[in-house]
XYZ file of C-alpha atoms in Angstrom:
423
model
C 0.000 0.000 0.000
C 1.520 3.560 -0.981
C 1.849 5.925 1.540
C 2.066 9.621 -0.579
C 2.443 12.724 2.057
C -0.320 14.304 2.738
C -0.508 17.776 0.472
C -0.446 20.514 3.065
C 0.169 24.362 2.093
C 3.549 25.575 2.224
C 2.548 28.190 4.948
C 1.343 25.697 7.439
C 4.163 23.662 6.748
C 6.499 25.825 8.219
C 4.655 27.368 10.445
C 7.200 26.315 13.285
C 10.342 27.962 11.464
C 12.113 30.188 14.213
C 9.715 28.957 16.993
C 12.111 25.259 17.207
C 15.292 26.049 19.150
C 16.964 22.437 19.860
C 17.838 23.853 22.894
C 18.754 20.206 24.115
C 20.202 18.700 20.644
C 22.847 22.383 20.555
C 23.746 21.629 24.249
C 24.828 17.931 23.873
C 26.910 18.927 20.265
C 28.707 21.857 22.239
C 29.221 19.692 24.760
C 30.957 17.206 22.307
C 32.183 20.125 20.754
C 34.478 20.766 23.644
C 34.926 17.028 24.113
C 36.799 16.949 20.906
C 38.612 20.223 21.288
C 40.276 18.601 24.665
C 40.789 15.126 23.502
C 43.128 17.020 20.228
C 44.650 19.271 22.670
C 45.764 16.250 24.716
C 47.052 14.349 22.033
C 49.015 17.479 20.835
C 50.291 18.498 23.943
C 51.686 14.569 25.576
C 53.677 14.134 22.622
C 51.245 12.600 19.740
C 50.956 15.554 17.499
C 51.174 12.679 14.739
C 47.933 11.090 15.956
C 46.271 14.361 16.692
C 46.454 15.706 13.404
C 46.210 12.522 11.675
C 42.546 12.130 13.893
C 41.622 15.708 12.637
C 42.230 14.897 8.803
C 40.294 11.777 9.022
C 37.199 13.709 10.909
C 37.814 16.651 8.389
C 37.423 14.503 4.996
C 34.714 12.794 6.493
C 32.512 15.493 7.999
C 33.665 18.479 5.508
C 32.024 15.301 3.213
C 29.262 14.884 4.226
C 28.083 18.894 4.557
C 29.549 18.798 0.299
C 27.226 16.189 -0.272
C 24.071 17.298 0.937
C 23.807 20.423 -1.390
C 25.109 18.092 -4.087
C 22.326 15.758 -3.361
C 20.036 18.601 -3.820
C 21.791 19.549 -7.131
C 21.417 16.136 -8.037
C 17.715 16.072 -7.091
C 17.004 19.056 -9.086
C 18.886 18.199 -12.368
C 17.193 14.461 -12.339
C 13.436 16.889 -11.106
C 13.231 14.184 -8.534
C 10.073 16.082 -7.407
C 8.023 13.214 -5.951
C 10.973 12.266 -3.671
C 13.431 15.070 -3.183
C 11.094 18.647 -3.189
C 10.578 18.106 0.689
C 14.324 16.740 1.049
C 16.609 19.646 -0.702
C 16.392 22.324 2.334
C 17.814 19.746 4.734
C 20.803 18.718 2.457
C 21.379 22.601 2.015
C 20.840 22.908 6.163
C 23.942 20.243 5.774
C 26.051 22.551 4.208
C 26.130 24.861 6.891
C 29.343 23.568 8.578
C 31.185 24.420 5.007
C 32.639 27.706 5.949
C 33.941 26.417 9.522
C 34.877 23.121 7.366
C 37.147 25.694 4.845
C 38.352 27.181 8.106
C 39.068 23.609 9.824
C 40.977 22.878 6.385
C 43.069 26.151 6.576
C 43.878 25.329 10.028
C 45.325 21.626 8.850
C 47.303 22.852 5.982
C 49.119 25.731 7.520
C 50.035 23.704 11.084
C 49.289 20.387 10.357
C 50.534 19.291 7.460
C 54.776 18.884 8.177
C 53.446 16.084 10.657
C 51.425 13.592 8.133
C 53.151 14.517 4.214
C 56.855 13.190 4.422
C 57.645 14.955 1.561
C 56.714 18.888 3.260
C 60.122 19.535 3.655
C 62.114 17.644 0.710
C 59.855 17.041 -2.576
C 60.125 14.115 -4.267
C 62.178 15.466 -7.175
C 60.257 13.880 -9.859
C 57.081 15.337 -8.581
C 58.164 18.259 -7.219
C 56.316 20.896 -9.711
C 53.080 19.443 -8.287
C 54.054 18.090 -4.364
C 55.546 20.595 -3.237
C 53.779 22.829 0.121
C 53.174 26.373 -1.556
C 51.172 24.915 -4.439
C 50.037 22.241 -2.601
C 48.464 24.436 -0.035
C 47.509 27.513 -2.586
C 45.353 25.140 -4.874
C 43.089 23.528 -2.481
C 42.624 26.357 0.296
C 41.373 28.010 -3.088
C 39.771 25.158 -4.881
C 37.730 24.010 -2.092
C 37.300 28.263 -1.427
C 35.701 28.416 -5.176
C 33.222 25.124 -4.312
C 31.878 26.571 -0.906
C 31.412 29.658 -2.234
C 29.813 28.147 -5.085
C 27.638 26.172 -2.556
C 26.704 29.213 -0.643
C 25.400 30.976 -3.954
C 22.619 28.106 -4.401
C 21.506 28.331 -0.365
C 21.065 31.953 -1.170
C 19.261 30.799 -4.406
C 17.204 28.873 -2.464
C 16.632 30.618 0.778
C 15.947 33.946 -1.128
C 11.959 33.123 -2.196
C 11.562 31.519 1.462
C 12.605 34.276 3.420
C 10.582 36.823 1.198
C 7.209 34.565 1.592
C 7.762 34.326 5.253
C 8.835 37.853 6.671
C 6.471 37.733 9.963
C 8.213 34.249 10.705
C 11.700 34.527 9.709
C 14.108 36.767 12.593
C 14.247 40.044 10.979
C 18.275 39.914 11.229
C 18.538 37.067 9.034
C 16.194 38.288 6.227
C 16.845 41.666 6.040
C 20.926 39.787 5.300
C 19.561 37.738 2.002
C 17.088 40.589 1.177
C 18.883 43.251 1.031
C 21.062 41.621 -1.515
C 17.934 41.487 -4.108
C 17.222 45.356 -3.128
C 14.176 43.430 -0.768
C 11.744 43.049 -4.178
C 10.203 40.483 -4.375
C 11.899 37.667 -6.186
C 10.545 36.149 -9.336
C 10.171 32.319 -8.337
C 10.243 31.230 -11.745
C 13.474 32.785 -12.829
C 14.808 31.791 -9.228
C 13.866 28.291 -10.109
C 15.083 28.341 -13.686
C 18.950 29.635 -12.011
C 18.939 26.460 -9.827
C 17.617 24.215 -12.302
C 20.694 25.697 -15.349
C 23.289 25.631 -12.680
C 22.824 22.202 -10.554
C 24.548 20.589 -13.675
C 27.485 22.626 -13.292
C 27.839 22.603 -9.834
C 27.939 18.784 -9.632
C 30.506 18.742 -12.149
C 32.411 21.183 -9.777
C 31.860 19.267 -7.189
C 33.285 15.940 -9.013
C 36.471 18.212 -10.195
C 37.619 19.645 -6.952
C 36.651 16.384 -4.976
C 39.295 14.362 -7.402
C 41.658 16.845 -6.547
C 41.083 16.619 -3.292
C 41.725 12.969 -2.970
C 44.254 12.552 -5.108
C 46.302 15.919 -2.770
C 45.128 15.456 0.452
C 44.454 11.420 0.706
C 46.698 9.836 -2.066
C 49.680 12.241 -1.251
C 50.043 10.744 1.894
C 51.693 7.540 -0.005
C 53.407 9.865 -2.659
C 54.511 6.197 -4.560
C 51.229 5.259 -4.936
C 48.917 6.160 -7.604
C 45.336 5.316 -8.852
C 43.092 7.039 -11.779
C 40.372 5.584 -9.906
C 41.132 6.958 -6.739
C 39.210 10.469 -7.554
C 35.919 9.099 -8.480
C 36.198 6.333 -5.277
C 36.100 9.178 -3.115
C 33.583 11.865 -4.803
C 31.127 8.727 -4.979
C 31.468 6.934 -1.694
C 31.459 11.285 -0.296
C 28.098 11.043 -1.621
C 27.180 7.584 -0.226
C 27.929 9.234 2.658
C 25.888 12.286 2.376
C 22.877 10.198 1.781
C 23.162 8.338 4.940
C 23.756 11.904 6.307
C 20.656 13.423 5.008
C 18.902 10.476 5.943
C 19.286 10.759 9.620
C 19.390 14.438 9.613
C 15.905 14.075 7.550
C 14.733 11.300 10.005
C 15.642 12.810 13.924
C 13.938 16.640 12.571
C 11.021 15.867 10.955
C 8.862 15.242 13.444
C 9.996 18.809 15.807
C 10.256 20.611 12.378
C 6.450 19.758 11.525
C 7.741 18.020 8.531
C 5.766 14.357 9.126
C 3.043 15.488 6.311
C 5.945 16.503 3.812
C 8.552 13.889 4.813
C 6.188 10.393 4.319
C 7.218 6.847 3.709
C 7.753 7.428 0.026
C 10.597 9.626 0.554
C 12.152 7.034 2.653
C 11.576 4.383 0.767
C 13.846 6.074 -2.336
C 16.425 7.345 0.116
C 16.666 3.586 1.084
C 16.957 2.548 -3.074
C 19.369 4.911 -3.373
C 21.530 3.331 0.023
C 20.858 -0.069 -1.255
C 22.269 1.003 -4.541
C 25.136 2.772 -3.143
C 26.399 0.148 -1.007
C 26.642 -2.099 -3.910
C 28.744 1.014 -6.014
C 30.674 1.156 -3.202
C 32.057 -2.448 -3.416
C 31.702 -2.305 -7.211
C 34.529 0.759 -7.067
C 36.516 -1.138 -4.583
C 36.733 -4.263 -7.314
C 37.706 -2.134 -10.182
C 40.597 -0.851 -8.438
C 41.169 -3.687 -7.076
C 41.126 -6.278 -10.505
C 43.598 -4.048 -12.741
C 46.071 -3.843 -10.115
C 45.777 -8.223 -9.997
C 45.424 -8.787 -12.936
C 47.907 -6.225 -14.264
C 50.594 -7.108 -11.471
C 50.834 -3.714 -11.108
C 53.742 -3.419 -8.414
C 53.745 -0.066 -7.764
C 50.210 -0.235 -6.427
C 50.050 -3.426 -5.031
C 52.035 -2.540 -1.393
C 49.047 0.091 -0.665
C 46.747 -2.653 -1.007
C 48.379 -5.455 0.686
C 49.161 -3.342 3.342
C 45.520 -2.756 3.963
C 44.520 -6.422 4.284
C 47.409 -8.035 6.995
C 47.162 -6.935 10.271
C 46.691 -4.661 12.380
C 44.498 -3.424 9.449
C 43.053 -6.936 8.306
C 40.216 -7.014 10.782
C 39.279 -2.963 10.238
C 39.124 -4.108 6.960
C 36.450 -6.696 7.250
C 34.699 -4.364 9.272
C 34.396 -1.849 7.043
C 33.610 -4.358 3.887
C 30.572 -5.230 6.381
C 29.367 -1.775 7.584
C 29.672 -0.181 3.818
C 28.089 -2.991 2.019
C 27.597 -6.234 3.418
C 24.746 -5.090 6.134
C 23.353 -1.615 4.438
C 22.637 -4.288 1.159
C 21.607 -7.534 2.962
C 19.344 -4.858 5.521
C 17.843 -2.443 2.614
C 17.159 -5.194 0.298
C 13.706 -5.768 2.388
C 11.099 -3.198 1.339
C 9.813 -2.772 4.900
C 13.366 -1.762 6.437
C 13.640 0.946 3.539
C 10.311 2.300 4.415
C 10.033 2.208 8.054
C 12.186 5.113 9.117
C 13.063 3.535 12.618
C 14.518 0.496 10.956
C 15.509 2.536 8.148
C 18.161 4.710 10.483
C 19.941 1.689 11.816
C 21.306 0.874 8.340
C 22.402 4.734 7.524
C 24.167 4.748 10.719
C 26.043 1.460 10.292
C 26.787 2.523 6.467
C 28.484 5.716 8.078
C 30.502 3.737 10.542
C 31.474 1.936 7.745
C 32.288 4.897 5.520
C 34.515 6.914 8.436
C 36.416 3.497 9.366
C 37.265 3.645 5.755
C 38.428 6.755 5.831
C 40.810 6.183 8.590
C 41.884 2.923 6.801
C 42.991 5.051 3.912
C 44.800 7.352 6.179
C 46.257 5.682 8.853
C 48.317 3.123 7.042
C 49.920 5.963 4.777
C 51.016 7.732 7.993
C 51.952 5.031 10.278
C 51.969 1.330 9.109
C 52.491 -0.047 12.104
C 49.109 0.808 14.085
C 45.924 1.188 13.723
C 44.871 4.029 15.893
C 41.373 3.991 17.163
C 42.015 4.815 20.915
C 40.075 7.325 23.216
C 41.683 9.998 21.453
C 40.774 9.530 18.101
C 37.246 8.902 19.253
C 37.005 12.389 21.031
C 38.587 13.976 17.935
C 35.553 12.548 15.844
C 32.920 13.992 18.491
C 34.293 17.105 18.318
C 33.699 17.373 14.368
C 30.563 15.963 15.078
C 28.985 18.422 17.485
C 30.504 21.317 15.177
C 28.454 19.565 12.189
C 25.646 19.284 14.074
C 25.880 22.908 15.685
C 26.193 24.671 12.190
C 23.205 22.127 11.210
C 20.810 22.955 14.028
C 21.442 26.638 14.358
C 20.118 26.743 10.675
C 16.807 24.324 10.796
C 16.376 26.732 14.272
C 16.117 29.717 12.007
C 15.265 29.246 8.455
C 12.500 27.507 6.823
C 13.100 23.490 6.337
C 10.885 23.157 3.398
C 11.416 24.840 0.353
C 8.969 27.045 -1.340
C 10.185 26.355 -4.702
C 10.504 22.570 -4.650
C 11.710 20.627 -7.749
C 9.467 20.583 -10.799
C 8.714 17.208 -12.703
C 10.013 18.677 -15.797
C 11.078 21.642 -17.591
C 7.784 24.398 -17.330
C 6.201 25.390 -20.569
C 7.142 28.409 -20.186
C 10.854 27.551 -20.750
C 10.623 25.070 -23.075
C 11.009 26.777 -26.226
C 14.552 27.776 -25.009
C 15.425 24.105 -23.250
């Protein structure tokens, strides 16, 4: 039996926007906020400045991640007009981006002091790969790439936001609207041309997203190993970034839905294609793994062989297992039923288990690079990640506390007449 969310007007939908504080939910992330902030400090300061930093890159690639992904997602929504699914879902993958400026900042903070402790090459490039590894450029091209795709990302919030905040002026603080208003010289905004500006520039912004994100991973993760290389490596980690962002946005969508007022907007359907998509990311995610994995077997391909081997003896064998279960094994065994994709309370267990998979990964990719002796996954490393997670989830609640969670605009089903003689 189909469930379809109850049509509701958009007014009465958000009729709780500023009036929700998650007084509670901002406590227990500062809280962890502060948690994390001592357990680094700790770390740093007994003589593990190795571990600290290498703890603050894994919980930076993960959680700087997931925020990318959600406003991807809702790129990807809109170019696909996943309107059925995705119109109630886009405002909380944009709420998700929220941490990206304290994310870029986090980043700055990593390559300025962190760096000479994790990349053995900081002080002496590699001569042969010198015009590309060495610190200056290495530094200068992603403090500015990643600058150009958060900006970018900020440009379609305010897209977004802009109609919202102009529809709901008695319900919006006056502080916040007057900010985005005041840019558009506080007319009021054409909806249609607002929507057409999303809808020509999601494209591009995904394709951004997939440039910088290859970048990224070949710098900040593959450079780690400076001997190793693989052309697959980019697209491994822009996909399984947005693997992760969909778990993200499914919890996120899941624990505010009910305070939010969002039940009659956010229905089984929704869940039930956010758990088709999981199921069918799990299964890309070990796909990707095996074509890596094949060429270099096949091939004998001995420079890229160690990084691999490496990965599956101990200390690292069993991580690895785990992580083969948590990313694929349970999330595609689990989501395969219809009911557990549908039912949001069974539905959560599998997004959180396919993120514990996803951030053991990421330390898996990191840890051996920097030490391949041990893998670290003490009481410090732990704090580290809570302390990236209550910043996440502090950026993330500030914003469903004060702007509208539902989006005025929505996604249409297809291209409106009134555009289609030039589309």
């Amino acid at each position: 039996m189909t469930h379809d969310a109850t049509p509701v007007s958009y007014e009465d939908t958000v009729q709780r926007t500023g009036q929700v504080d998650f007084k509670r939910g901002r406590l227990i992330a500062a809280v962890l906020t502060i948690v994390g902030f001592g357990a680094f400090l700790f770390l740093y300061t007994t003589g593990h400045q190795k571990s600290a930093w290498q703890a603050y890159l894994v919980n930076l690639v993960f959680f700087m991640g997931i925020a990318q992904a959600g406003i991807v997602w809702a790129a990807i929504a809109r170019t696909a007009r996943g309107h059925k699914w995705a119109s109630s879902l886009v405002r909380c993958g944009e709420a998700m981006s929220s941490f990206l400026p304290v994310a870029w900042v986090l980043m700055m903070i990593f390559l300025y002091l962190g760096g000479s402790s994790l990349y053995s090459w900081y002080a002496e490039p590699i001569a042969q790969k010198a015009a590309w590894l060495n610190w200056t450029f290495f530094a200068a091209r992603n403090a500015i790439l990643m600058g150009v795709l958060v900006l970018m990302s900020r440009h379609m919030l305010g897209l977004s936001l802009r109609p919202d905040l102009a529809r709901l002026k008695d319900r919006v603080p006056a502080k916040l609207r007057d900010r985005y208003l005041k840019r558009i010289g506080k007319v009021e905004p054409d909806d249609a041309k607002t929507q057409r500006s999303l809808l020509d520039l999601s494209p591009w912004f995904i394709l951004l997203y997939c440039l910088v994100y290859t970048i990224w991973a070949f710098d900040v993760l593959m450079a780690l190993d400076p001997h190793w290389v693989s052309t697959l490596f980019g697209a491994f980690i822009f996909m399984t970034t947005l693997y992760a962002g969909l778990a993200g946005l499914s919890l996120a969508t899941i624990w505010t839905r009910k305070p939010l007022g969002l039940e009659s907007k956010v229905a089984t359907e929704q869940f039930h294609t956010i758990g088709k998509l999981l199921f069918s990311f799990s299964l890309f995610w070990i796909y990707s793994y095996w074509s890596q994995f094949l060429p270099i077997w096949y091939g004998n391909l001995s420079e890229e062989t160690p990084y691999v081997v490496l990965r599956l003896h101990p200390p690292f064998q069993f991580w690895a297992w785990v992580v083969f279960a948590c990313a694929f094994a349970v999330p595609f065994l689990g989501l395969m039923n219809w009911t557990t994709k549908r039912n949001p309370q069974l539905h959560q267990w599998f997004a959180i288990i396919a993120l514990i998979g996803i951030w053991l990964e990421r330390n898996l990719l990191i840890q051996p690079s920097v030490n391949p002796k041990l893998f670290d996954l003490g009481p410090g490393q732990i704090g580290v990640m809570l302390g990236f997670l209550g910043v996440f989830t502090l950026t993330f609640l500030n914003f469903a506390s004060k702007y509208p969670m539902l989006s005025s605009l929505g996604i249409p089903s297809g291209a409106p007449e009134e555009w289609s003689g030039g589309h």
